[in-house]
GROMACS .gro file of N, CA and C in nm:
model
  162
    1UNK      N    1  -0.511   0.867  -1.267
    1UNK     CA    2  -0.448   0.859  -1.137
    1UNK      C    3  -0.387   0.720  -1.121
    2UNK      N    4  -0.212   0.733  -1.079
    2UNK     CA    5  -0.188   0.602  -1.056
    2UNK      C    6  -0.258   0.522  -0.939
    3UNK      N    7  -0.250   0.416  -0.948
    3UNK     CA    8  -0.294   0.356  -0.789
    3UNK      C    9  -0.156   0.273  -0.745
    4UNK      N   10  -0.105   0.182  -0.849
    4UNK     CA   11   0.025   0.122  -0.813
    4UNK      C   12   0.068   0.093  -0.863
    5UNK      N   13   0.248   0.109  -0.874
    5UNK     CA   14   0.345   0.084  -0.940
    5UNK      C   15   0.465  -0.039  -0.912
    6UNK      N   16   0.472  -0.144  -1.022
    6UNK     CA   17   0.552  -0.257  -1.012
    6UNK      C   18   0.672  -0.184  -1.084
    7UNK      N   19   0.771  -0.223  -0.982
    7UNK     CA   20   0.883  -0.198  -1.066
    7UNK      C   21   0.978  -0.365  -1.079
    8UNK      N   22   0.971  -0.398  -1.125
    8UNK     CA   23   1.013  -0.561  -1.105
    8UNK      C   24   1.170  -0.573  -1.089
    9UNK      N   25   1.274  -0.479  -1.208
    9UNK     CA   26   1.411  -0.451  -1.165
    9UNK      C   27   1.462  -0.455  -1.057
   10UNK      N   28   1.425  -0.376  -1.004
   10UNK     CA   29   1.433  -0.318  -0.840
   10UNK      C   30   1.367  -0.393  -0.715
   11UNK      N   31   1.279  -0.479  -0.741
   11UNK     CA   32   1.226  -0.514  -0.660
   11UNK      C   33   1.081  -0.441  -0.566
   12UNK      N   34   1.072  -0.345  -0.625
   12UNK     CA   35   1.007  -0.217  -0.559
   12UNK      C   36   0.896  -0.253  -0.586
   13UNK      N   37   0.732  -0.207  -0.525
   13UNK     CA   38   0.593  -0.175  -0.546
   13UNK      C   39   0.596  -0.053  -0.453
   14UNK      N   40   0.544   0.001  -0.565
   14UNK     CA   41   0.448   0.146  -0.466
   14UNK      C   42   0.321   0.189  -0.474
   15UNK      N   43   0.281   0.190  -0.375
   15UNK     CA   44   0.114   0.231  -0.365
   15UNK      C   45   0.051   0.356  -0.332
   16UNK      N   46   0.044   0.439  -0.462
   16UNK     CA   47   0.059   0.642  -0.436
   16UNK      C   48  -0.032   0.682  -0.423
   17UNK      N   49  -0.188   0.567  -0.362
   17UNK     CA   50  -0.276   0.627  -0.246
   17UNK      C   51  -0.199   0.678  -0.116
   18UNK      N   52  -0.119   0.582  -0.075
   18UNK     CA   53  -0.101   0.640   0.079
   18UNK      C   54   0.017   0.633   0.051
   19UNK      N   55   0.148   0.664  -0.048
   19UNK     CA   56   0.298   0.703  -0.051
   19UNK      C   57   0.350   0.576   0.043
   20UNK      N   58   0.366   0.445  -0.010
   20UNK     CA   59   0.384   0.335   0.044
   20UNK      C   60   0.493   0.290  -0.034
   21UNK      N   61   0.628   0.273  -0.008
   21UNK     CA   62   0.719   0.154  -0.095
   21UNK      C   63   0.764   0.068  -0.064
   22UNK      N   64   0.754  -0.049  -0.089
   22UNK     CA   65   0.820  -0.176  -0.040
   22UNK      C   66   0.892  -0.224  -0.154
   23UNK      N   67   0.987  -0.269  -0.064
   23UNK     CA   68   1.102  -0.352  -0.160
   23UNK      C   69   1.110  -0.493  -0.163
   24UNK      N   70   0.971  -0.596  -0.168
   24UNK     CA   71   0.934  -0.706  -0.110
   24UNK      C   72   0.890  -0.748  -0.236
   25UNK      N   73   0.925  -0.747  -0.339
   25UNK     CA   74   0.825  -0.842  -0.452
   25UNK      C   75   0.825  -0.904  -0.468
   26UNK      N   76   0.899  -1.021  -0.460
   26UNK     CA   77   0.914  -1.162  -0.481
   26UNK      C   78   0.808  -1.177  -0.373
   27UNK      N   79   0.824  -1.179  -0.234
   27UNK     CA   80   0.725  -1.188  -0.112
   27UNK      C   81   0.587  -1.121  -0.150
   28UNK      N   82   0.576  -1.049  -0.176
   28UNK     CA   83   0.402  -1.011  -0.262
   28UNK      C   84   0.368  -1.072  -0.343
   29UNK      N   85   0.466  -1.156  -0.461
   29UNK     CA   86   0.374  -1.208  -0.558
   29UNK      C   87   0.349  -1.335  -0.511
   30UNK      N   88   0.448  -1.417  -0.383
   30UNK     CA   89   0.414  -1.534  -0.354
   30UNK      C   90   0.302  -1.515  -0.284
   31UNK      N   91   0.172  -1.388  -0.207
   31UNK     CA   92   0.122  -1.400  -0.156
   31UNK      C   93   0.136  -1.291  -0.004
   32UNK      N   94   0.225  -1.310   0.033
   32UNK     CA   95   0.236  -1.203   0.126
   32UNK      C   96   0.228  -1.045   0.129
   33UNK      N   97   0.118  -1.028   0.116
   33UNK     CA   98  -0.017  -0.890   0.098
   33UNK      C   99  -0.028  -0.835   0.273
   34UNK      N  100   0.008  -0.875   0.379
   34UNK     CA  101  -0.021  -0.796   0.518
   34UNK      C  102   0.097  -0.711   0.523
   35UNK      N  103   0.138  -0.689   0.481
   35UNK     CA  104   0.205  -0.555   0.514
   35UNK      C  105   0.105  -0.418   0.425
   36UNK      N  106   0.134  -0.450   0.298
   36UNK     CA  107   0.029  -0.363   0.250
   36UNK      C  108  -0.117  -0.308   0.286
   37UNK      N  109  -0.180  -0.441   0.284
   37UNK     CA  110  -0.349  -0.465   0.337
   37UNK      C  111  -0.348  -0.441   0.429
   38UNK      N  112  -0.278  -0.458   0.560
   38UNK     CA  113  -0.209  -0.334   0.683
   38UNK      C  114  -0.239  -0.191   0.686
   39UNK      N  115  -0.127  -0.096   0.573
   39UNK     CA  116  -0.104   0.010   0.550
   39UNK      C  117  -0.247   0.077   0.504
   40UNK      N  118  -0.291  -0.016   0.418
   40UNK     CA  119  -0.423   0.021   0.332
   40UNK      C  120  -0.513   0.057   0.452
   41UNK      N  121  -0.539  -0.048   0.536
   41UNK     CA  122  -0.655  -0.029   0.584
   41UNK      C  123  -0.641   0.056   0.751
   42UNK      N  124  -0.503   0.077   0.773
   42UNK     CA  125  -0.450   0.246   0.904
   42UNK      C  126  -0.505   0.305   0.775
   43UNK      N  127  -0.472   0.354   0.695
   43UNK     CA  128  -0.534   0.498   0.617
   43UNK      C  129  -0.647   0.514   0.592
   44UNK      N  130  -0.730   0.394   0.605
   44UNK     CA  131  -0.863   0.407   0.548
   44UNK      C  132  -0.944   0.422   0.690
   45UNK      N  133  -0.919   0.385   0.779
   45UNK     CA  134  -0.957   0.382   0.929
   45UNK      C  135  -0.941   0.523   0.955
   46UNK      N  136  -0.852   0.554   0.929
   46UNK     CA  137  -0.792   0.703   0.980
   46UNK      C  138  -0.858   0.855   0.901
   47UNK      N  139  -0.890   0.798   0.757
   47UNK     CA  140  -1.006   0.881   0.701
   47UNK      C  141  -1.120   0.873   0.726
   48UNK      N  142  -1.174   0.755   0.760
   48UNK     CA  143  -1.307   0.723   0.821
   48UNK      C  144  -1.350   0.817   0.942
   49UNK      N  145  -1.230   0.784   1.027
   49UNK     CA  146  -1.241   0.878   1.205
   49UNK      C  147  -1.252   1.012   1.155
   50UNK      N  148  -1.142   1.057   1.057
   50UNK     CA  149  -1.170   1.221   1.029
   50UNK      C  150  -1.267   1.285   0.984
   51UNK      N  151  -1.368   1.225   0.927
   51UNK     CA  152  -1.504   1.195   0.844
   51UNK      C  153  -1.589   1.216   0.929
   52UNK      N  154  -1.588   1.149   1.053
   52UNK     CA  155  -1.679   1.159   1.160
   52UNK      C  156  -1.653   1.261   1.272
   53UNK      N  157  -1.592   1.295   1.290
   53UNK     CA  158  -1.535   1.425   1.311
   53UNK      C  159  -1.574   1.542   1.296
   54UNK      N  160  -1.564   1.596   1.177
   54UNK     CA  161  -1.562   1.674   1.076
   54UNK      C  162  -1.710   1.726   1.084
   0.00000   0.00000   0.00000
C-alpha cells in the first residue's frame, strides 16, 4: 500500500491515505508540513468520532 508519493518534476506530493495533492514541494521540503499535518489529523479525528459512534 502506497502511503506517499513525491513527484519532484511536477512539484506534486500525494498522500493516498486521505487522496491529498499538493503542489508545494519546494515549501514541504523547507519544512512547511501544516497543511498536510492539518489534513492528516481532520481525517484521523473524523475516524476517531465515527468509531465512537458506531
Amino acid at each position: 500500500e502506497r502511503i506517499r508519493t513525491y513527484n519532484y518534476p511536477q512539484g506534486r506530493i500525494t498522500d493516498h491515505r486521505i487522496n491529498l495533492t499538493l503542489y508545494k514541494m519546494d515549501a514541504m521540503m523547507d519544512g512547511d508540513i501544516g497543511e498536510l499535518c492539518g489534513a492528516l489529523m481532520t481525517v484521523h479525528q473524523a475516524e476517531q468520532l465515527a468509531a465512537m459512534s458506531a
